[in-house]
PDB file of C-alpha atoms in Angstrom:
ATOM      1  CA  UNK C 199    -113.898  76.087-104.670  1.00  0.00           C
ATOM      2  CA  UNK C 200    -115.647  72.944-106.653  1.00  0.00           C
ATOM      3  CA  UNK C 201    -116.593  71.489-103.141  1.00  0.00           C
ATOM      4  CA  UNK C 202    -117.547  74.967-101.821  1.00  0.00           C
ATOM      5  CA  UNK C 203    -119.902  75.504-104.903  1.00  0.00           C
ATOM      6  CA  UNK C 204    -121.342  72.377-104.863  1.00  0.00           C
ATOM      7  CA  UNK C 205    -122.289  72.811-101.195  1.00  0.00           C
ATOM      8  CA  UNK C 206    -124.442  75.492-101.895  1.00  0.00           C
ATOM      9  CA  UNK C 207    -125.632  74.548-105.345  1.00  0.00           C
ATOM     10  CA  UNK C 208    -128.283  72.335-103.864  1.00  0.00           C
ATOM     11  CA  UNK C 209    -130.342  74.868-102.441  1.00  0.00           C
ATOM     12  CA  UNK C 210    -130.810  76.973-105.644  1.00  0.00           C
ATOM     13  CA  UNK C 211    -133.714  74.772-106.564  1.00  0.00           C
ATOM     14  CA  UNK C 212    -135.584  75.709-103.566  1.00  0.00           C
ATOM     15  CA  UNK C 213    -135.129  79.557-103.545  1.00  0.00           C
ATOM     16  CA  UNK C 214    -137.640  82.561-103.255  1.00  0.00           C
ATOM     17  CA  UNK C 215    -138.025  84.502-106.205  1.00  0.00           C
ATOM     18  CA  UNK C 216    -136.150  87.260-104.798  1.00  0.00           C
ATOM     19  CA  UNK C 217    -133.159  86.424-106.968  1.00  0.00           C
ATOM     20  CA  UNK C 218    -132.171  85.477-110.504  1.00  0.00           C
ATOM     21  CA  UNK C 219    -130.099  82.521-110.599  1.00  0.00           C
ATOM     22  CA  UNK C 220    -130.942  81.399-113.976  1.00  0.00           C
ATOM     23  CA  UNK C 221    -129.329  84.599-116.020  1.00  0.00           C
ATOM     24  CA  UNK C 222    -126.151  84.527-113.413  1.00  0.00           C
ATOM     25  CA  UNK C 223    -125.418  81.055-113.037  1.00  0.00           C
ATOM     26  CA  UNK C 224    -121.913  81.512-112.000  1.00  0.00           C
ATOM     27  CA  UNK C 225    -122.648  83.594-109.422  1.00  0.00           C
ATOM     28  CA  UNK C 226    -125.648  81.533-108.060  1.00  0.00           C
ATOM     29  CA  UNK C 227    -123.812  80.026-105.244  1.00  0.00           C
ATOM     30  CA  UNK C 228    -123.032  83.428-104.030  1.00  0.00           C
ATOM     31  CA  UNK C 229    -126.582  84.798-104.692  1.00  0.00           C
ATOM     32  CA  UNK C 230    -128.228  81.875-102.255  1.00  0.00           C
ATOM     33  CA  UNK C 231    -125.916  82.536 -99.856  1.00  0.00           C
ATOM     34  CA  UNK C 232    -126.436  86.298 -99.527  1.00  0.00           C
ATOM     35  CA  UNK C 233    -130.001  86.247-100.366  1.00  0.00           C
ATOM     36  CA  UNK C 234    -131.046  87.432 -97.149  1.00  0.00           C
ATOM     37  CA  UNK C 235    -128.572  90.159 -96.502  1.00  0.00           C
ATOM     38  CA  UNK C 236    -129.321  91.335-100.442  1.00  0.00           C
ATOM     39  CA  UNK C 237    -132.845  91.598 -99.527  1.00  0.00           C
ATOM     40  CA  UNK C 238    -132.201  93.337 -96.204  1.00  0.00           C
ATOM     41  CA  UNK C 239    -130.163  95.842 -98.022  1.00  0.00           C
ATOM     42  CA  UNK C 240    -132.279  96.686-101.146  1.00  0.00           C
ATOM     43  CA  UNK C 241    -130.066  94.275-102.999  1.00  0.00           C
ATOM     44  CA  UNK C 242    -127.027  96.697-102.413  1.00  0.00           C
ATOM     45  CA  UNK C 243    -123.535  95.004-101.411  1.00  0.00           C
ATOM     46  CA  UNK C 244    -121.482  97.042 -99.146  1.00  0.00           C
ATOM     47  CA  UNK C 245    -117.809  96.468 -99.089  1.00  0.00           C
ATOM     48  CA  UNK C 246    -116.451  94.698 -95.942  1.00  0.00           C
ATOM     49  CA  UNK C 247    -119.697  93.173 -94.678  1.00  0.00           C
ATOM     50  CA  UNK C 248    -119.054  89.794 -95.172  1.00  0.00           C
ATOM     51  CA  UNK C 249    -115.606  90.485 -93.107  1.00  0.00           C
ATOM     52  CA  UNK C 250    -117.945  91.489 -90.140  1.00  0.00           C
ATOM     53  CA  UNK C 251    -120.223  88.738 -90.586  1.00  0.00           C
ATOM     54  CA  UNK C 252    -116.704  86.327 -90.444  1.00  0.00           C
ATOM     55  CA  UNK C 253    -116.403  88.004 -87.047  1.00  0.00           C
ATOM     56  CA  UNK C 254    -119.763  86.640 -85.639  1.00  0.00           C
ATOM     57  CA  UNK C 255    -119.006  83.258 -87.282  1.00  0.00           C
ATOM     58  CA  UNK C 256    -115.797  82.957 -84.954  1.00  0.00           C
ATOM     59  CA  UNK C 257    -116.930  84.435 -81.643  1.00  0.00           C
ATOM     60  CA  UNK C 258    -119.166  81.321 -80.918  1.00  0.00           C
ATOM     61  CA  UNK C 259    -122.208  83.422 -80.840  1.00  0.00           C
ATOM     62  CA  UNK C 260    -125.692  81.359 -81.815  1.00  0.00           C
ATOM     63  CA  UNK C 261    -127.129  82.162 -85.291  1.00  0.00           C
ATOM     64  CA  UNK C 262    -130.069  83.607 -83.633  1.00  0.00           C
ATOM     65  CA  UNK C 263    -128.071  86.209 -81.874  1.00  0.00           C
ATOM     66  CA  UNK C 264    -126.279  87.210 -84.822  1.00  0.00           C
ATOM     67  CA  UNK C 265    -127.466  90.915 -86.534  1.00  0.00           C
ATOM     68  CA  UNK C 266    -130.061  89.748 -89.119  1.00  0.00           C
ATOM     69  CA  UNK C 267    -128.593  92.424 -91.602  1.00  0.00           C
ATOM     70  CA  UNK C 268    -125.390  90.326 -91.876  1.00  0.00           C
ATOM     71  CA  UNK C 269    -124.996  87.607 -94.745  1.00  0.00           C
ATOM     72  CA  UNK C 270    -125.473  84.067 -93.424  1.00  0.00           C
ATOM     73  CA  UNK C 271    -122.389  83.038 -95.209  1.00  0.00           C
ATOM     74  CA  UNK C 272    -119.201  84.322 -94.490  1.00  0.00           C
ATOM     75  CA  UNK C 273    -117.496  81.955 -96.492  1.00  0.00           C
ATOM     76  CA  UNK C 274    -118.709  82.056-100.125  1.00  0.00           C
ATOM     77  CA  UNK C 275    -117.912  86.022-100.251  1.00  0.00           C
ATOM     78  CA  UNK C 276    -113.994  85.805 -99.770  1.00  0.00           C
ATOM     79  CA  UNK C 277    -114.061  82.960-102.439  1.00  0.00           C
ATOM     80  CA  UNK C 278    -115.677  84.766-105.140  1.00  0.00           C
ATOM     81  CA  UNK C 279    -113.428  87.859-104.328  1.00  0.00           C
ATOM     82  CA  UNK C 280    -110.496  86.133-104.557  1.00  0.00           C
ATOM     83  CA  UNK C 281    -112.002  84.473-107.913  1.00  0.00           C
ATOM     84  CA  UNK C 282    -112.317  87.564-109.148  1.00  0.00           C
ATOM     85  CA  UNK C 283    -109.146  89.273-108.212  1.00  0.00           C
ATOM     86  CA  UNK C 284    -107.056  85.746-109.251  1.00  0.00           C
ATOM     87  CA  UNK C 285    -105.444  85.079-112.656  1.00  0.00           C
ATOM     88  CA  UNK C 286    -107.885  84.340-115.602  1.00  0.00           C
ATOM     89  CA  UNK C 287    -109.293  81.064-116.059  1.00  0.00           C
ATOM     90  CA  UNK C 288    -112.688  79.600-117.104  1.00  0.00           C
ATOM     91  CA  UNK C 289    -114.470  80.185-113.895  1.00  0.00           C
ATOM     92  CA  UNK C 290    -113.316  84.056-113.805  1.00  0.00           C
ATOM     93  CA  UNK C 291    -114.068  84.213-117.401  1.00  0.00           C
ATOM     94  CA  UNK C 292    -117.798  83.034-116.710  1.00  0.00           C
ATOM     95  CA  UNK C 293    -117.871  85.700-113.560  1.00  0.00           C
ATOM     96  CA  UNK C 294    -116.747  88.502-115.846  1.00  0.00           C
ATOM     97  CA  UNK C 295    -119.119  87.905-118.567  1.00  0.00           C
ATOM     98  CA  UNK C 296    -122.076  87.952-116.048  1.00  0.00           C
ATOM     99  CA  UNK C 297    -120.568  91.012-114.290  1.00  0.00           C
ATOM    100  CA  UNK C 298    -120.546  92.633-117.480  1.00  0.00           C
ATOM    101  CA  UNK C 299    -124.016  91.364-118.523  1.00  0.00           C
ATOM    102  CA  UNK C 300    -125.226  92.806-115.070  1.00  0.00           C
ATOM    103  CA  UNK C 301    -123.605  96.313-115.957  1.00  0.00           C
ATOM    104  CA  UNK C 302    -125.591  96.087-119.371  1.00  0.00           C
ATOM    105  CA  UNK C 303    -128.770  95.441-117.526  1.00  0.00           C
ATOM    106  CA  UNK C 304    -128.385  97.814-114.735  1.00  0.00           C
ATOM    107  CA  UNK C 305    -127.533 100.682-117.471  1.00  0.00           C
ATOM    108  CA  UNK C 306    -130.447  99.846-119.740  1.00  0.00           C
ATOM    109  CA  UNK C 307    -132.933  99.823-116.740  1.00  0.00           C
ATOM    110  CA  UNK C 308    -131.527 103.298-115.435  1.00  0.00           C
ATOM    111  CA  UNK C 309    -131.972 104.635-118.796  1.00  0.00           C
ATOM    112  CA  UNK C 310    -135.764 103.388-119.177  1.00  0.00           C
ATOM    113  CA  UNK C 311    -136.243 105.174-115.781  1.00  0.00           C
ATOM    114  CA  UNK C 312    -134.661 108.361-117.172  1.00  0.00           C
ATOM    115  CA  UNK C 313    -136.751 108.138-120.341  1.00  0.00           C
ATOM    116  CA  UNK C 314    -140.109 107.788-118.007  1.00  0.00           C
ATOM    117  CA  UNK C 315    -139.162 110.552-116.063  1.00  0.00           C
ATOM    118  CA  UNK C 316    -138.565 112.771-118.906  1.00  0.00           C
ATOM    119  CA  UNK C 317    -141.733 112.110-120.678  1.00  0.00           C
ATOM    120  CA  UNK C 318    -143.617 112.721-117.355  1.00  0.00           C
ATOM    121  CA  UNK C 319    -141.527 116.112-117.142  1.00  0.00           C
ATOM    122  CA  UNK C 320    -143.041 116.692-121.036  1.00  0.00           C
ATOM    123  CA  UNK C 321    -146.459 116.048-119.964  1.00  0.00           C
ATOM    124  CA  UNK C 322    -146.300 112.515-121.958  1.00  0.00           C
ATOM    125  CA  UNK C 323    -147.218 110.219-119.166  1.00  0.00           C
ATOM    126  CA  UNK C 324    -149.788 109.174-119.827  1.00  0.00           C
ATOM    127  CA  UNK C 325    -149.002 109.485-123.232  1.00  0.00           C
ATOM    128  CA  UNK C 326    -151.368 111.520-125.662  1.00  0.00           C
ATOM    129  CA  UNK C 327    -151.212 108.594-128.091  1.00  0.00           C
ATOM    130  CA  UNK C 328    -151.973 104.791-127.728  1.00  0.00           C
ATOM    131  CA  UNK C 329    -148.593 103.092-128.039  1.00  0.00           C
ATOM    132  CA  UNK C 330    -147.594 100.072-130.110  1.00  0.00           C
ATOM    133  CA  UNK C 331    -145.485  96.988-129.458  1.00  0.00           C
ATOM    134  CA  UNK C 332    -142.819  97.967-131.713  1.00  0.00           C
ATOM    135  CA  UNK C 333    -140.380  98.798-128.619  1.00  0.00           C
ATOM    136  CA  UNK C 334    -139.412 101.710-126.804  1.00  0.00           C
ATOM    137  CA  UNK C 335    -135.345 101.087-127.547  1.00  0.00           C
ATOM    138  CA  UNK C 336    -135.889 102.552-131.027  1.00  0.00           C
ATOM    139  CA  UNK C 337    -134.991 105.984-130.065  1.00  0.00           C
ATOM    140  CA  UNK C 338    -134.909 107.060-133.842  1.00  0.00           C
ATOM    141  CA  UNK C 339    -138.954 107.841-133.392  1.00  0.00           C
ATOM    142  CA  UNK C 340    -140.191 110.950-132.184  1.00  0.00           C
ATOM    143  CA  UNK C 341    -140.475 111.273-128.303  1.00  0.00           C
ATOM    144  CA  UNK C 342    -144.239 111.160-128.161  1.00  0.00           C
ATOM    145  CA  UNK C 343    -144.206 107.868-130.135  1.00  0.00           C
ATOM    146  CA  UNK C 344    -141.281 106.506-127.769  1.00  0.00           C
ATOM    147  CA  UNK C 345    -143.753 107.729-124.590  1.00  0.00           C
ATOM    148  CA  UNK C 346    -146.325 105.262-126.202  1.00  0.00           C
ATOM    149  CA  UNK C 347    -143.950 102.537-126.280  1.00  0.00           C
ATOM    150  CA  UNK C 348    -142.694 102.999-122.928  1.00  0.00           C
ATOM    151  CA  UNK C 349    -146.567 102.939-121.642  1.00  0.00           C
ATOM    152  CA  UNK C 350    -146.965 100.082-123.398  1.00  0.00           C
ATOM    153  CA  UNK C 351    -143.794  98.637-121.779  1.00  0.00           C
ATOM    154  CA  UNK C 352    -144.694  99.638-118.200  1.00  0.00           C
ATOM    155  CA  UNK C 353    -148.531  98.451-118.702  1.00  0.00           C
ATOM    156  CA  UNK C 354    -147.115  94.948-119.641  1.00  0.00           C
ATOM    157  CA  UNK C 355    -144.669  95.135-116.475  1.00  0.00           C
ATOM    158  CA  UNK C 356    -147.354  95.967-114.378  1.00  0.00           C
ATOM    159  CA  UNK C 357    -150.314  93.724-115.338  1.00  0.00           C
ATOM    160  CA  UNK C 358    -148.287  90.602-116.146  1.00  0.00           C
ATOM    161  CA  UNK C 359    -146.783  89.772-113.172  1.00  0.00           C
ATOM    162  CA  UNK C 360    -144.643  86.529-114.965  1.00  0.00           C
ATOM    163  CA  UNK C 361    -143.180  89.416-116.998  1.00  0.00           C
ATOM    164  CA  UNK C 362    -142.583  92.237-114.621  1.00  0.00           C
ATOM    165  CA  UNK C 363    -141.686  90.392-111.666  1.00  0.00           C
ATOM    166  CA  UNK C 364    -139.255  88.518-113.697  1.00  0.00           C
ATOM    167  CA  UNK C 365    -137.459  91.816-114.926  1.00  0.00           C
ATOM    168  CA  UNK C 366    -137.331  93.448-111.564  1.00  0.00           C
ATOM    169  CA  UNK C 367    -135.983  90.242-109.844  1.00  0.00           C
ATOM    170  CA  UNK C 368    -133.363  90.270-112.844  1.00  0.00           C
ATOM    171  CA  UNK C 369    -132.619  93.982-112.462  1.00  0.00           C
ATOM    172  CA  UNK C 370    -132.178  93.887-108.547  1.00  0.00           C
ATOM    173  CA  UNK C 371    -129.849  90.558-108.775  1.00  0.00           C
ATOM    174  CA  UNK C 372    -128.073  92.693-111.639  1.00  0.00           C
ATOM    175  CA  UNK C 373    -127.633  95.474-109.039  1.00  0.00           C
ATOM    176  CA  UNK C 374    -126.037  93.525-106.453  1.00  0.00           C
ATOM    177  CA  UNK C 375    -123.529  91.576-108.783  1.00  0.00           C
ATOM    178  CA  UNK C 376    -122.560  94.778-110.071  1.00  0.00           C
ATOM    179  CA  UNK C 377    -121.853  96.199-106.356  1.00  0.00           C
ATOM    180  CA  UNK C 378    -119.647  93.154-105.141  1.00  0.00           C
ATOM    181  CA  UNK C 379    -117.665  92.868-108.083  1.00  0.00           C
ATOM    182  CA  UNK C 380    -116.869  96.825-107.573  1.00  0.00           C
ATOM    183  CA  UNK C 381    -115.872  95.869-104.303  1.00  0.00           C
ATOM    184  CA  UNK C 382    -113.745  93.211-105.624  1.00  0.00           C
ATOM    185  CA  UNK C 383    -111.734  95.807-107.475  1.00  0.00           C
ATOM    186  CA  UNK C 384    -113.056  95.174-111.131  1.00  0.00           C
ATOM    187  CA  UNK C 385    -113.490  98.050-113.596  1.00  0.00           C
ATOM    188  CA  UNK C 386    -116.932  99.480-115.039  1.00  0.00           C
ATOM    189  CA  UNK C 387    -117.321  98.927-118.599  1.00  0.00           C
ATOM    190  CA  UNK C 388    -118.487 101.306-121.152  1.00  0.00           C
ATOM    191  CA  UNK C 389    -122.177 100.536-121.364  1.00  0.00           C
ATOM    192  CA  UNK C 390    -122.312 102.042-125.084  1.00  0.00           C
ATOM    193  CA  UNK C 391    -125.713 100.869-125.873  1.00  0.00           C
ATOM    194  CA  UNK C 392    -127.318 102.319-123.049  1.00  0.00           C
ATOM    195  CA  UNK C 393    -125.183 105.672-123.572  1.00  0.00           C
ATOM    196  CA  UNK C 394    -126.289 105.705-127.146  1.00  0.00           C
ATOM    197  CA  UNK C 395    -130.095 105.079-126.448  1.00  0.00           C
ATOM    198  CA  UNK C 396    -130.210 107.810-124.143  1.00  0.00           C
ATOM    199  CA  UNK C 397    -128.240 110.331-126.108  1.00  0.00           C
ATOM    200  CA  UNK C 398    -130.376 109.425-129.154  1.00  0.00           C
ATOM    201  CA  UNK C 399    -133.534 109.750-126.756  1.00  0.00           C
ATOM    202  CA  UNK C 400    -132.448 113.624-125.523  1.00  0.00           C
ATOM    203  CA  UNK C 401    -131.991 114.741-129.126  1.00  0.00           C
ATOM    204  CA  UNK C 402    -135.816 113.897-129.775  1.00  0.00           C
ATOM    205  CA  UNK C 403    -136.456 115.508-126.651  1.00  0.00           C
ATOM    206  CA  UNK C 404    -135.043 118.458-127.780  1.00  0.00           C
ATOM    207  CA  UNK C 405    -136.880 118.409-131.295  1.00  0.00           C
ATOM    208  CA  UNK C 406    -139.811 117.965-129.334  1.00  0.00           C
ATOM    209  CA  UNK C 407    -139.313 120.926-127.087  1.00  0.00           C
ATOM    210  CA  UNK C 408    -138.591 122.826-130.159  1.00  0.00           C
ATOM    211  CA  UNK C 409    -141.510 121.937-132.130  1.00  0.00           C
ATOM    212  CA  UNK C 410    -143.975 121.532-129.506  1.00  0.00           C
ATOM    213  CA  UNK C 411    -145.098 125.168-128.024  1.00  0.00           C
ATOM    214  CA  UNK C 412    -145.055 125.062-123.975  1.00  0.00           C
ATOM    215  CA  UNK C 413    -143.353 121.588-123.766  1.00  0.00           C
ATOM    216  CA  UNK C 414    -141.060 120.995-120.793  1.00  0.00           C
TER     217      UNK C 414
END
């Protein structure tokens, strides 16, 4: 395993900005090897695709003749899958920690998108009031105030590429990792923080619609 990871690690310094290898260092070699595959599949991983690629690797056809949608490296996916399914050890523990962190990122981004869509349905997108920088994650605030903070966050992502692009890259990388680990048989964790945020936000929505004639 160490030799395989070392072989791929030298490429990481020359990557495009499509994947986040800084946040997910344990998965970095796998992400490097499967970057083109991930890009071609919307940063989703479909179980068994690396096995199909193994057939292309073994039949002697030139690289140029292989489907561009298949992962270029058929070696690392089984290595990582075996590590995830194997007995506990330092490397597996790192992978599991990063998998759980990836789940949190995916869940929180999903909740954020749901909150924006809900604000839009309430006629609060764009918001009526200028938002502040307190953070939309405080779901104890009134929903119109949350909408303003979401707007500030969205505009920051849109106008500051160094922030927006980085967060987008992290989210799509997390999505790919979650798919891969789920295909390897790892269970989903309870996204307690995201679930709590969404529950509290919907409580604020109920309060807003109750107090605002015509809302929703």
